[in-house]
Amino acid sequence: MSITRLLLFNAGLCLYIAGCHNNSGNSVSGNQSATTGSTITTTADSGPQFKKEAVLYFLSKVNNDTLRQIDIELATNDAERAQGLMDRKSMSDTQGMLFIFPHAEEQSFWMKNTYISLDIIYLDENKEIVSVQKYTTPLSEESLPSFKKAQYVLEVNAGFCDKYHIAYGDKISYKEIK
């Protein structure tokens, strides 16, 4: 290796190490500049904030016992249903969104602009689970149909149904917060 190449290699290596060292103690919310000592604040955009509008209960098909309780947002009009959970970057396991339609018909959802993998639970006019699309692919435009008539659609984090043993035939009940 020539002297010039060796010097360039060493200079590049030193710059690389210095850059790594400068970033090693930084956090997302407060990066410090090595030259000025000033702090640069960055804010992670988590998308629309959750707004608790109701409490939802999952009820067992066997004995009507409560299997799980979560807080939900309601999507009751066309604009709210069209927006859904799009642009949301995260959601707690104790939260979800309930879409309410005027009448039961076959529904189909997609994950366009939705960053969270979801379980999409389709419910009939009696609020009984008729189908589930589990572990959906974020940002996908693939159609996720109900295959049966549904008047309610509930979106929760992916894996929720498996984790809490929510299954076909179970029901929901919800109470709006005034």
GROMACS .gro file of C-alpha atoms in nm:
model
  178
    1MET     CA    1   0.000   0.000   0.000
    2SER     CA    2   0.145   0.341  -0.092
    3ILE     CA    3   0.203   0.610   0.170
    4THR     CA    4  -0.072   0.830   0.019
    5ARG     CA    5  -0.325   0.549   0.032
    6LEU     CA    6  -0.222   0.462   0.389
    7LEU     CA    7  -0.260   0.825   0.499
    8LEU     CA    8  -0.604   0.852   0.332
    9PHE     CA    9  -0.714   0.523   0.489
   10ASN     CA   10  -0.600   0.633   0.836
   11ALA     CA   11  -0.762   0.975   0.799
   12GLY     CA   12  -1.090   0.813   0.692
   13LEU     CA   13  -1.071   0.563   0.977
   14CYS     CA   14  -1.014   0.841   1.229
   15LEU     CA   15  -1.311   1.038   1.094
   16TYR     CA   16  -1.529   0.726   1.109
   17ILE     CA   17  -1.428   0.651   1.469
   18ALA     CA   18  -1.478   1.014   1.570
   19GLY     CA   19  -1.823   1.012   1.413
   20CYS     CA   20  -1.920   0.691   1.594
   21HIS     CA   21  -1.787   0.824   1.924
   22ASN     CA   22  -1.982   1.149   1.888
   23ASN     CA   23  -2.309   0.959   1.837
   24SER     CA   24  -2.258   0.691   2.101
   25GLY     CA   25  -2.398   0.891   2.391
   26ASN     CA   26  -2.676   1.064   2.204
   27SER     CA   27  -3.043   1.006   2.254
   28VAL     CA   28  -3.322   1.060   2.007
   29SER     CA   29  -3.453   1.361   2.195
   30GLY     CA   30  -3.128   1.551   2.246
   31ASN     CA   31  -2.833   1.523   2.006
   32GLN     CA   32  -2.539   1.743   2.101
   33SER     CA   33  -2.321   1.906   1.839
   34ALA     CA   34  -1.946   1.844   1.886
   35THR     CA   35  -1.845   2.183   1.748
   36THR     CA   36  -2.088   2.418   1.921
   37GLY     CA   37  -2.204   2.226   2.227
   38SER     CA   38  -2.561   2.320   2.144
   39THR     CA   39  -2.845   2.072   2.177
   40ILE     CA   40  -3.062   1.979   1.880
   41THR     CA   41  -3.405   1.855   1.985
   42THR     CA   42  -3.583   1.609   1.760
   43THR     CA   43  -3.938   1.492   1.805
   44ALA     CA   44  -4.059   1.157   1.678
   45ASP     CA   45  -4.389   1.195   1.493
   46SER     CA   46  -4.615   0.924   1.628
   47GLY     CA   47  -4.907   1.034   1.412
   48PRO     CA   48  -5.258   1.111   1.536
   49GLN     CA   49  -5.300   1.083   1.911
   50PHE     CA   50  -5.538   0.829   2.065
   51LYS     CA   51  -5.865   0.975   2.193
   52LYS     CA   52  -6.058   0.752   2.433
   53GLU     CA   53  -6.425   0.764   2.332
   54ALA     CA   54  -6.553   0.436   2.473
   55VAL     CA   55  -6.468   0.123   2.670
   56LEU     CA   56  -6.507  -0.208   2.489
   57TYR     CA   57  -6.550  -0.553   2.645
   58PHE     CA   58  -6.480  -0.886   2.474
   59LEU     CA   59  -6.739  -1.140   2.591
   60SER     CA   60  -6.690  -1.518   2.582
   61LYS     CA   61  -6.922  -1.719   2.358
   62VAL     CA   62  -6.919  -1.993   2.623
   63ASN     CA   63  -7.043  -1.812   2.933
   64ASN     CA   64  -7.055  -1.439   2.843
   65ASP     CA   65  -6.766  -1.365   3.083
   66THR     CA   66  -6.546  -1.066   3.004
   67LEU     CA   67  -6.230  -1.191   2.832
   68ARG     CA   68  -6.062  -0.851   2.797
   69GLN     CA   69  -6.137  -0.480   2.825
   70ILE     CA   70  -5.984  -0.205   2.608
   71ASP     CA   71  -6.026   0.166   2.542
   72ILE     CA   72  -6.142   0.253   2.193
   73GLU     CA   73  -6.185   0.536   1.949
   74LEU     CA   74  -6.501   0.535   1.741
   75ALA     CA   75  -6.521   0.579   1.365
   76THR     CA   76  -6.887   0.650   1.298
   77ASN     CA   77  -6.895   0.858   0.980
   78ASP     CA   78  -6.740   0.826   0.633
   79ALA     CA   79  -6.450   1.063   0.707
   80GLU     CA   80  -6.357   0.890   1.034
   81ARG     CA   81  -6.388   0.545   0.876
   82ALA     CA   82  -6.173   0.653   0.580
   83GLN     CA   83  -5.900   0.787   0.813
   84GLY     CA   84  -5.908   0.494   1.057
   85LEU     CA   85  -5.565   0.425   1.203
   86MET     CA   86  -5.377   0.562   0.901
   87ASP     CA   87  -5.058   0.753   0.985
   88ARG     CA   88  -5.059   0.619   1.344
   89LYS     CA   89  -4.711   0.494   1.434
   90SER     CA   90  -4.801   0.305   1.752
   91MET     CA   91  -5.090   0.197   1.968
   92SER     CA   92  -5.106   0.042   2.314
   93ASP     CA   93  -5.227  -0.315   2.360
   94THR     CA   94  -5.513  -0.169   2.565
   95GLN     CA   95  -5.641   0.044   2.276
   96GLY     CA   96  -5.828  -0.006   1.951
   97MET     CA   97  -6.062   0.152   1.701
   98LEU     CA   98  -6.421   0.047   1.641
   99PHE     CA   99  -6.572   0.123   1.300
  100ILE     CA  100  -6.950   0.141   1.305
  101PHE     CA  101  -7.142   0.110   0.979
  102PRO     CA  102  -7.511   0.195   0.919
  103HIS     CA  103  -7.598  -0.168   0.835
  104ALA     CA  104  -7.436  -0.509   0.794
  105GLU     CA  105  -7.272  -0.587   0.460
  106GLU     CA  106  -6.951  -0.749   0.345
  107GLN     CA  107  -6.664  -0.520   0.441
  108SER     CA  108  -6.308  -0.496   0.314
  109PHE     CA  109  -6.023  -0.304   0.473
  110TRP     CA  110  -5.665  -0.236   0.366
  111MET     CA  111  -5.350  -0.117   0.538
  112LYS     CA  112  -5.261   0.177   0.312
  113ASN     CA  113  -5.072   0.438   0.520
  114THR     CA  114  -5.117   0.221   0.831
  115TYR     CA  115  -4.781   0.163   1.001
  116ILE     CA  116  -4.903  -0.078   1.271
  117SER     CA  117  -4.965  -0.447   1.205
  118LEU     CA  118  -5.321  -0.519   1.316
  119ASP     CA  119  -5.577  -0.787   1.385
  120ILE     CA  120  -5.894  -0.675   1.204
  121ILE     CA  121  -6.203  -0.822   1.369
  122TYR     CA  122  -6.531  -0.827   1.174
  123LEU     CA  123  -6.856  -0.839   1.373
  124ASP     CA  124  -7.216  -0.881   1.262
  125GLU     CA  125  -7.518  -0.670   1.362
  126ASN     CA  126  -7.534  -0.862   1.695
  127LYS     CA  127  -7.169  -0.767   1.768
  128GLU     CA  128  -7.059  -1.128   1.727
  129ILE     CA  129  -6.722  -1.203   1.566
  130VAL     CA  130  -6.777  -1.350   1.219
  131SER     CA  131  -6.422  -1.330   1.080
  132VAL     CA  132  -6.073  -1.206   1.165
  133GLN     CA  133  -5.778  -1.094   0.953
  134LYS     CA  134  -5.474  -1.149   1.179
  135TYR     CA  135  -5.124  -1.002   1.162
  136THR     CA  136  -5.194  -0.767   0.872
  137THR     CA  137  -4.905  -0.629   0.668
  138PRO     CA  138  -4.840  -0.258   0.736
  139LEU     CA  139  -4.865  -0.020   0.438
  140SER     CA  140  -5.019  -0.290   0.215
  141GLU     CA  141  -5.295  -0.214  -0.033
  142GLU     CA  142  -5.409  -0.578  -0.031
  143SER     CA  143  -5.782  -0.616   0.029
  144LEU     CA  144  -5.868  -0.780   0.362
  145PRO     CA  145  -6.232  -0.891   0.327
  146SER     CA  146  -6.477  -0.995   0.597
  147PHE     CA  147  -6.616  -1.283   0.383
  148LYS     CA  148  -6.942  -1.239   0.579
  149LYS     CA  149  -7.174  -0.949   0.651
  150ALA     CA  150  -7.033  -0.718   0.919
  151GLN     CA  151  -7.171  -0.400   1.071
  152TYR     CA  152  -6.879  -0.342   1.309
  153VAL     CA  153  -6.506  -0.370   1.249
  154LEU     CA  154  -6.256  -0.356   1.533
  155GLU     CA  155  -5.884  -0.292   1.483
  156VAL     CA  156  -5.639  -0.393   1.756
  157ASN     CA  157  -5.265  -0.462   1.759
  158ALA     CA  158  -5.150  -0.771   1.569
  159GLY     CA  159  -5.145  -1.080   1.787
  160PHE     CA  160  -5.417  -0.948   2.019
  161CYS     CA  161  -5.664  -1.224   1.929
  162ASP     CA  162  -5.409  -1.499   1.984
  163LYS     CA  163  -5.273  -1.345   2.305
  164TYR     CA  164  -5.615  -1.301   2.468
  165HIS     CA  165  -5.790  -1.600   2.305
  166ILE     CA  166  -6.045  -1.390   2.116
  167ALA     CA  167  -6.222  -1.611   1.862
  168TYR     CA  168  -6.517  -1.656   1.627
  169GLY     CA  169  -6.847  -1.645   1.810
  170ASP     CA  170  -6.718  -1.423   2.092
  171LYS     CA  171  -6.901  -1.092   2.120
  172ILE     CA  172  -6.825  -0.734   2.212
  173SER     CA  173  -7.007  -0.475   2.412
  174TYR     CA  174  -6.904  -0.112   2.444
  175LYS     CA  175  -7.000   0.193   2.645
  176GLU     CA  176  -6.937   0.543   2.516
  177ILE     CA  177  -6.765   0.798   2.741
  178LYS     CA  178  -6.961   1.122   2.765
   0.00000   0.00000   0.00000
